[in-house]
C-alpha positions as a printed Julia matrix, in Angstrom:
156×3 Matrix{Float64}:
 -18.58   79.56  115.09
 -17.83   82.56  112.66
 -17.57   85.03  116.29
 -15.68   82.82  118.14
 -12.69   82.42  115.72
 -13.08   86.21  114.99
 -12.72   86.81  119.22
 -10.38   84.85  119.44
  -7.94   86.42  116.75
  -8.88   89.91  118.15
  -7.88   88.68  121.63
  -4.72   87.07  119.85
  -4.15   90.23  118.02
  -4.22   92.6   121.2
  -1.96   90.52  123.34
   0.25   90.42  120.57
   0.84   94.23  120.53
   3.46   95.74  122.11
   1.11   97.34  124.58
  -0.5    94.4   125.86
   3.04   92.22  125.6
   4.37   94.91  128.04
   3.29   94.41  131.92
   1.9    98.12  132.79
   4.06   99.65  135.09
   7.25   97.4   134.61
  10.38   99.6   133.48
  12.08   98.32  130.62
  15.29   99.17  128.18
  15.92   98.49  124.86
  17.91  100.53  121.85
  15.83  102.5   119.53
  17.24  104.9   116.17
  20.76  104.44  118.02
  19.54  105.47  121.15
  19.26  103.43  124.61
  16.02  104.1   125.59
  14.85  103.55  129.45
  10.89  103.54  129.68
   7.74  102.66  131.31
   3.77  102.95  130.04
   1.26  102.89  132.9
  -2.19  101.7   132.92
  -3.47  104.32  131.03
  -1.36  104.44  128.1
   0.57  106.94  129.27
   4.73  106.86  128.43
   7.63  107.9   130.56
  10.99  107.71  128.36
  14.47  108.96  129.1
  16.56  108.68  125.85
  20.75  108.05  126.3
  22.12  109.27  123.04
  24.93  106.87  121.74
  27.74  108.71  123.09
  26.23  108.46  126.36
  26.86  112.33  126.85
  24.53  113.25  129.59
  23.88  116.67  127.68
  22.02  114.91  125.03
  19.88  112.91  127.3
  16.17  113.48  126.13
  13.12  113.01  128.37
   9.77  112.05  126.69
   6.79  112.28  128.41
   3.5   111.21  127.0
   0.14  111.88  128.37
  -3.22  111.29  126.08
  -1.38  110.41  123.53
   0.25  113.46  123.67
   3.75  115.17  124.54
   3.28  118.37  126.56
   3.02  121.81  124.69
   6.65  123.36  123.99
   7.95  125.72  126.0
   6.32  124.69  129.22
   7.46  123.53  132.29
   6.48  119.89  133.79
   6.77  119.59  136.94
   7.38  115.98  138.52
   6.72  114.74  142.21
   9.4   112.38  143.38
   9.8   111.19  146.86
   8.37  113.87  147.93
  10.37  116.23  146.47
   9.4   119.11  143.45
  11.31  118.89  140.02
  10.61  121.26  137.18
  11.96  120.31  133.5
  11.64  122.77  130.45
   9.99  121.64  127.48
  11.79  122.23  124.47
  10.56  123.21  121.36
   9.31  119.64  120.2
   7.79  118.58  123.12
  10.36  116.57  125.19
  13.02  118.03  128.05
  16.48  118.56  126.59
  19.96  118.72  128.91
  21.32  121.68  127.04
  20.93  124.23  129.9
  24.0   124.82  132.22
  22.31  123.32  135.21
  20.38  120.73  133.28
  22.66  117.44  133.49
  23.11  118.0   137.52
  19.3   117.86  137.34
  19.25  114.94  135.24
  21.51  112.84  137.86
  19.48  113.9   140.67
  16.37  113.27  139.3
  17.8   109.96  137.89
  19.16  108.65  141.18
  15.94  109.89  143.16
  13.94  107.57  140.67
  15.94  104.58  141.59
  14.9   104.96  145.08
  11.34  105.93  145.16
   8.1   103.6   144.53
   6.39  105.91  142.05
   6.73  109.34  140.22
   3.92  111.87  139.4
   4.04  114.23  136.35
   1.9   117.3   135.81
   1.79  119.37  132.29
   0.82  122.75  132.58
  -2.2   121.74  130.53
  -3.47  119.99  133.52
  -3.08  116.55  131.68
  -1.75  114.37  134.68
   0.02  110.99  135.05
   1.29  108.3   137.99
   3.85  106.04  136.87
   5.6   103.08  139.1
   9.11  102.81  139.32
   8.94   99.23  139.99
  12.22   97.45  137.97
  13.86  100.48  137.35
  16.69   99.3   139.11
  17.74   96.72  136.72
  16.29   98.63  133.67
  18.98  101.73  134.12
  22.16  101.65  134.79
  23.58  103.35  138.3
  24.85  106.33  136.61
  22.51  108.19  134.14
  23.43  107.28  130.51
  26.45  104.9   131.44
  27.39  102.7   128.94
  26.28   99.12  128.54
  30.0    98.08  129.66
  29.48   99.54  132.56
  26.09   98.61  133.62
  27.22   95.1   133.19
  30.72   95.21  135.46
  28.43   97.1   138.32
């Protein structure tokens, strides 16, 4: 009787987490240390996050990409397969992809709008360390224009 009640509260305990609450491969969004945060975790515990700062200035738009339980090494590139298509992102020196670079936010909205029309996205680190995420929901998770305010995702 002892095993049974101790299953069950394990089994309570791990569909209680946010882990197993969240469907794998659903995108979500949701406000975190003032930021609004767009995300997605796949199967494999890997995380996808794009980060809006609160002034919704597309220049401080962060990208965080975890793989193993790990960000990838600073000052690398990742390199992401989108329909079809190559994108390269430099890591900064903590670990996620900053918009600080002339060319960055263009990159940011075409990489943003090509995710709202493909099925899945790919990541590779340099490392090797390798990820598949779904894009499935990412349509209502982000608003139409990368980092637009929550005003404006609810008048589109």
């Amino acid at each position: 009787m002892n095993r049974i009640i101790l299953l069950l509260g394990v089994c309570l305990m791990i569909g209680a987490s946010p882990a197993g609450a969240a469907e794998a491969g659903i995108w979500r969004s949701d406000t975190a240390h003032g930021y609004e945060r767009y995300w997605t975790e796949n199967r494999d515990g890997a995380r996808f996050a794009i980060w809006c700062p609160p002034s919704h200035d597309i220049k401080a738009a962060l990208i965080g990409i975890d793989i193993n339980g790990r960000l990838p090494a600073p000052d690398t590139v990742v390199r992401v397969e989108l329909n079809r298509k190559l994108i390269k992102f430099r890591v900064g020196h903590d670990g996620y992809i900053h918009n600080t670079c002339a060319s960055c936010p263009d990159n940011l909205t075409y990489f943003w709008h090509q995710m709202r029309s493909a099925p899945r996205v790919m990541v590779l680190f340099d490392d090797k360390r390798y990820a598949g995420f779904s894009l499935r929901g990412i349509q209502k998770a982000t608003p139409h224009s990368v980092c637009a305010s929550q005003l404006s995702r609810n008048t589109r």
